[in-house]
Amino acid sequence: MRDLTRLLNPKSIAVIGGGVWGRSVIAQCQKIGFEGPIFPVHPSAQTLAGLTAFRDISDLPMAPDSVFIGVNRHATIDCLGKLSELGAGGAVCFASGFLEAQNETEDGEALQEALLEAADEMPFIGPNCYGFVNYLEGAALWPDQHGGARVNSGVAILMQSSNIAINITMQQRGLPIAYAVTVGNQAQIGMSEIGLALLRDARVTALGLHIEGVGDLRAFEALAAEARRLGKGIVALKVGRS
């Protein structure tokens, strides 16, 4: 099992891509009060959202803990390779057009294989992933607005639907949320593996799952067994058909 600590609980964040998505990630981190350094990466911009930008991943002053990759699918593969070589803690791959789009693209499967090869041992969430918000540390690798606030403890919610996730993050009533995480097409890390990492955070009181399909039944069984061992509940909502 991979160590997802740096990815999900970062002390430093890099944002690759200068479009509206990348700028929004920076803005949301600033909004929720992330206290660590944020490093924008863009080949031509000198600043992004008021922060000094770096031309290339190789120019970063340190290996970031968590990285939001907001560029196209081909560039995402190149970025993952560079981040892995640098020793980054992990990444969120926002781009789509990989295996989840195999009915629409002829190269989706091949690109997903290239993505996995480029990442090597470095963990990543996605692709086709909206990211996550860690309300405990104030880390929002999230390319949209959110309505949450910092908490000291709360429930963790894992979702396969970005639309559901957007609605969840805009709620300001109900249980305190410690993590809101989207899993994308789960090329490398599945929902159950992320769920295990979140459950083992002492600040997480319970786990919520919005499930479209369970790909690895044995991993899901391990997640349920660990939740029982820890005395933490799982509430799962299964929608559609797998």
Short mmCIF file of C-alpha atoms in Angstrom, two decimals:
data_model
loop_
_atom_site.label_atom_id
_atom_site.label_comp_id
_atom_site.label_asym_id
_atom_site.label_seq_id
_atom_site.Cartn_x
_atom_site.Cartn_y
_atom_site.Cartn_z
CA MET A 1 0.00 0.00 0.00
CA ARG A 2 1.31 3.44 -0.96
CA ASP A 3 1.96 6.16 1.58
CA LEU A 4 -0.47 8.97 0.73
CA THR A 5 0.49 11.24 3.62
CA ARG A 6 2.30 13.90 1.60
CA LEU A 7 -0.31 13.86 -1.15
CA LEU A 8 -3.35 14.24 1.11
CA ASN A 9 -1.73 16.25 3.94
CA PRO A 10 0.70 18.52 2.11
CA LYS A 11 3.01 21.08 3.63
CA SER A 12 3.79 22.47 0.16
CA ILE A 13 1.75 22.59 -3.05
CA ALA A 14 2.59 23.11 -6.72
CA VAL A 15 0.04 24.08 -9.36
CA ILE A 16 0.85 23.29 -12.99
CA GLY A 17 -1.09 25.22 -15.61
CA GLY A 18 -2.09 28.85 -15.78
CA GLY A 19 -5.67 28.59 -16.99
CA VAL A 20 -8.77 29.23 -14.95
CA TRP A 21 -8.41 25.85 -13.23
CA GLY A 22 -4.90 26.44 -11.96
CA ARG A 23 -5.66 29.97 -10.83
CA SER A 24 -8.70 28.71 -8.97
CA VAL A 25 -6.66 26.10 -7.07
CA ILE A 26 -4.33 28.83 -5.85
CA ALA A 27 -7.26 31.07 -4.92
CA GLN A 28 -9.03 28.30 -3.00
CA CYS A 29 -5.89 27.40 -1.06
CA GLN A 30 -5.47 31.04 -0.12
CA LYS A 31 -9.17 31.33 0.77
CA ILE A 32 -9.13 28.41 3.19
CA GLY A 33 -5.85 29.47 4.74
CA PHE A 34 -3.19 27.04 3.52
CA GLU A 35 -0.05 28.01 5.41
CA GLY A 36 2.65 26.36 3.31
CA PRO A 37 4.31 27.56 0.10
CA ILE A 38 2.41 27.38 -3.19
CA PHE A 39 4.46 27.12 -6.38
CA PRO A 40 2.75 27.97 -9.70
CA VAL A 41 4.40 26.43 -12.77
CA HIS A 42 3.89 28.07 -16.17
CA PRO A 43 6.23 28.32 -19.18
CA SER A 44 5.66 32.02 -19.87
CA ALA A 45 3.79 33.76 -17.04
CA GLN A 46 5.90 35.59 -14.47
CA THR A 47 3.19 35.50 -11.83
CA LEU A 48 -0.06 33.61 -11.25
CA ALA A 49 -2.65 34.77 -8.73
CA GLY A 50 -0.05 37.10 -7.25
CA LEU A 51 2.59 34.39 -6.78
CA THR A 52 5.92 34.09 -8.57
CA ALA A 53 5.68 31.44 -11.28
CA PHE A 54 8.36 28.93 -12.24
CA ARG A 55 8.98 28.14 -15.89
CA ASP A 56 9.44 24.40 -15.42
CA ILE A 57 9.06 21.69 -12.79
CA SER A 58 12.84 21.39 -12.71
CA ASP A 59 13.04 25.03 -11.56
CA LEU A 60 11.07 24.43 -8.36
CA PRO A 61 13.04 25.18 -5.18
CA MET A 62 11.93 21.92 -3.55
CA ALA A 63 10.01 18.74 -4.25
CA PRO A 64 6.39 19.68 -3.48
CA ASP A 65 4.26 17.40 -1.36
CA SER A 66 1.14 17.64 -3.49
CA VAL A 67 0.67 18.86 -7.06
CA PHE A 68 -2.40 19.83 -9.06
CA ILE A 69 -1.75 19.12 -12.75
CA GLY A 70 -4.15 21.24 -14.78
CA VAL A 71 -2.81 20.78 -18.32
CA ASN A 72 -3.88 18.60 -21.27
CA ARG A 73 -3.60 14.84 -21.17
CA HIS A 74 -0.37 14.58 -23.16
CA ALA A 75 1.36 17.23 -21.06
CA THR A 76 0.05 15.55 -17.91
CA ILE A 77 2.10 12.44 -18.70
CA ASP A 78 5.26 14.51 -19.11
CA CYS A 79 4.58 16.38 -15.87
CA LEU A 80 4.06 13.17 -13.90
CA GLY A 81 7.41 11.86 -15.08
CA LYS A 82 9.23 15.02 -14.05
CA LEU A 83 7.50 15.13 -10.67
CA SER A 84 8.36 11.51 -9.98
CA GLU A 85 12.02 12.14 -10.78
CA LEU A 86 11.99 15.22 -8.54
CA GLY A 87 10.61 13.27 -5.60
CA ALA A 88 7.20 14.94 -5.28
CA GLY A 89 4.78 13.44 -2.79
CA GLY A 90 1.94 12.91 -5.25
CA ALA A 91 -0.37 14.56 -7.74
CA VAL A 92 -3.94 15.16 -8.82
CA CYS A 93 -4.44 14.56 -12.56
CA PHE A 94 -7.29 16.79 -13.72
CA ALA A 95 -7.16 15.98 -17.45
CA SER A 96 -9.59 13.55 -19.04
CA GLY A 97 -9.33 11.45 -22.19
CA PHE A 98 -7.69 8.36 -20.75
CA LEU A 99 -9.17 4.89 -20.18
CA GLU A 100 -12.48 6.35 -18.99
CA ALA A 101 -12.94 7.76 -22.51
CA GLN A 102 -12.01 4.60 -24.42
CA ASN A 103 -15.31 4.66 -26.30
CA GLU A 104 -14.61 8.18 -27.57
CA THR A 105 -10.84 8.09 -28.11
CA GLU A 106 -8.64 5.51 -29.79
CA ASP A 107 -5.60 6.21 -27.65
CA GLY A 108 -7.14 6.46 -24.17
CA GLU A 109 -5.90 3.07 -23.00
CA ALA A 110 -2.37 3.63 -24.33
CA LEU A 111 -2.19 7.06 -22.71
CA GLN A 112 -3.29 5.63 -19.37
CA GLU A 113 -0.52 3.03 -19.56
CA ALA A 114 1.95 5.83 -20.32
CA LEU A 115 0.59 7.78 -17.35
CA LEU A 116 1.22 4.87 -14.99
CA GLU A 117 4.70 4.31 -16.36
CA ALA A 118 5.59 7.99 -15.99
CA ALA A 119 4.42 8.14 -12.38
CA ASP A 120 6.44 5.07 -11.40
CA GLU A 121 6.14 4.79 -7.59
CA MET A 122 4.78 8.31 -7.05
CA PRO A 123 1.09 8.20 -6.09
CA PHE A 124 -1.50 10.14 -8.06
CA ILE A 125 -5.27 10.52 -7.97
CA GLY A 126 -7.17 10.42 -11.25
CA PRO A 127 -7.01 11.09 -14.10
CA ASN A 128 -10.31 12.78 -14.92
CA CYS A 129 -10.28 13.90 -11.30
CA TYR A 130 -11.56 17.13 -9.76
CA GLY A 131 -9.17 16.92 -6.82
CA PHE A 132 -9.71 17.17 -3.09
CA VAL A 133 -10.14 19.56 -0.19
CA ASN A 134 -8.43 18.84 3.12
CA TYR A 135 -10.29 21.01 5.61
CA LEU A 136 -7.94 20.00 8.43
CA GLU A 137 -4.79 21.42 6.85
CA GLY A 138 -6.44 23.99 4.58
CA ALA A 139 -5.20 22.30 1.41
CA ALA A 140 -7.58 22.74 -1.52
CA LEU A 141 -6.33 21.09 -4.69
CA TRP A 142 -9.71 22.03 -6.06
CA PRO A 143 -10.32 23.97 -9.30
CA ASP A 144 -13.61 25.55 -8.26
CA GLN A 145 -15.29 27.44 -5.46
CA HIS A 146 -16.08 25.68 -2.21
CA GLY A 147 -18.10 26.71 0.81
CA GLY A 148 -16.26 24.84 3.53
CA ALA A 149 -14.23 26.06 6.48
CA ARG A 150 -11.30 24.72 8.47
CA VAL A 151 -12.14 22.05 11.06
CA ASN A 152 -10.23 20.13 13.73
CA SER A 153 -12.00 16.84 13.04
CA GLY A 154 -14.85 15.52 10.94
CA VAL A 155 -16.04 13.00 8.38
CA ALA A 156 -14.20 12.13 5.18
CA ILE A 157 -16.23 11.80 1.99
CA LEU A 158 -15.00 9.97 -1.12
CA MET A 159 -16.85 10.42 -4.38
CA GLN A 160 -16.70 9.08 -7.92
CA SER A 161 -18.87 11.93 -9.22
CA SER A 162 -17.37 15.41 -9.49
CA ASN A 163 -20.84 16.96 -9.70
CA ILE A 164 -21.79 15.40 -6.37
CA ALA A 165 -18.48 16.55 -4.91
CA ILE A 166 -19.04 20.14 -5.99
CA ASN A 167 -22.41 20.15 -4.26
CA ILE A 168 -20.97 18.56 -1.12
CA THR A 169 -18.22 21.17 -0.86
CA MET A 170 -20.74 24.00 -1.18
CA GLN A 171 -22.74 22.87 1.86
CA GLN A 172 -22.24 24.84 5.07
CA ARG A 173 -24.74 22.92 7.18
CA GLY A 174 -24.53 19.41 8.58
CA LEU A 175 -21.59 17.35 9.79
CA PRO A 176 -18.12 18.93 9.76
CA ILE A 177 -16.17 17.65 6.75
CA ALA A 178 -12.50 16.80 7.23
CA TYR A 179 -11.85 15.66 3.65
CA ALA A 180 -13.79 15.80 0.40
CA VAL A 181 -12.03 13.69 -2.23
CA THR A 182 -12.87 12.76 -5.82
CA VAL A 183 -11.20 9.65 -7.18
CA GLY A 184 -11.40 10.07 -10.96
CA ASN A 185 -10.95 6.95 -13.05
CA GLN A 186 -8.70 5.35 -10.40
CA ALA A 187 -5.88 4.46 -12.78
CA GLN A 188 -3.40 3.88 -9.97
CA ILE A 189 -5.09 4.44 -6.61
CA GLY A 190 -8.58 3.13 -5.99
CA MET A 191 -11.29 4.46 -3.72
CA SER A 192 -10.62 1.79 -1.09
CA GLU A 193 -6.91 2.63 -0.82
CA ILE A 194 -7.68 6.32 -0.37
CA GLY A 195 -10.38 5.42 2.15
CA LEU A 196 -7.89 3.40 4.21
CA ALA A 197 -5.51 6.34 4.36
CA LEU A 198 -8.29 8.68 5.49
CA LEU A 199 -9.68 6.31 8.11
CA ARG A 200 -6.23 6.02 9.69
CA ASP A 201 -6.17 9.77 10.28
CA ALA A 202 -7.15 10.07 13.94
CA ARG A 203 -9.06 13.27 13.16
CA VAL A 204 -11.45 11.47 10.80
CA THR A 205 -14.54 10.23 12.64
CA ALA A 206 -16.35 8.36 9.85
CA LEU A 207 -16.19 7.70 6.12
CA GLY A 208 -18.82 8.50 3.49
CA LEU A 209 -18.71 6.89 0.04
CA HIS A 210 -20.58 7.87 -3.12
CA ILE A 211 -20.04 4.82 -5.31
CA GLU A 212 -20.78 4.32 -8.99
CA GLY A 213 -18.96 0.98 -9.16
CA VAL A 214 -16.68 -1.21 -7.04
CA GLY A 215 -13.72 -2.35 -9.11
CA ASP A 216 -11.69 -4.21 -6.50
CA LEU A 217 -13.96 -6.13 -4.14
CA ARG A 218 -11.11 -7.48 -1.99
CA ALA A 219 -9.78 -3.96 -1.41
CA PHE A 220 -13.28 -2.83 -0.43
CA GLU A 221 -13.53 -5.72 2.04
CA ALA A 222 -10.19 -4.66 3.54
CA LEU A 223 -11.50 -1.11 3.90
CA ALA A 224 -14.61 -2.32 5.71
CA ALA A 225 -12.54 -4.55 8.01
CA GLU A 226 -10.21 -1.68 8.91
CA ALA A 227 -13.15 0.63 9.63
CA ARG A 228 -14.57 -1.98 11.99
CA ARG A 229 -11.20 -2.43 13.70
CA LEU A 230 -10.92 1.33 14.22
CA GLY A 231 -14.51 1.66 15.39
CA LYS A 232 -15.35 4.11 12.62
CA GLY A 233 -18.52 3.86 10.57
CA ILE A 234 -18.82 3.77 6.78
CA VAL A 235 -21.92 5.14 5.07
CA ALA A 236 -22.03 4.10 1.40
CA LEU A 237 -24.43 5.28 -1.28
CA LYS A 238 -24.33 3.08 -4.38
CA VAL A 239 -25.84 4.65 -7.48
CA GLY A 240 -26.36 3.43 -11.04
CA ARG A 241 -24.96 0.14 -12.23
CA SER A 242 -21.37 -1.08 -12.25
#
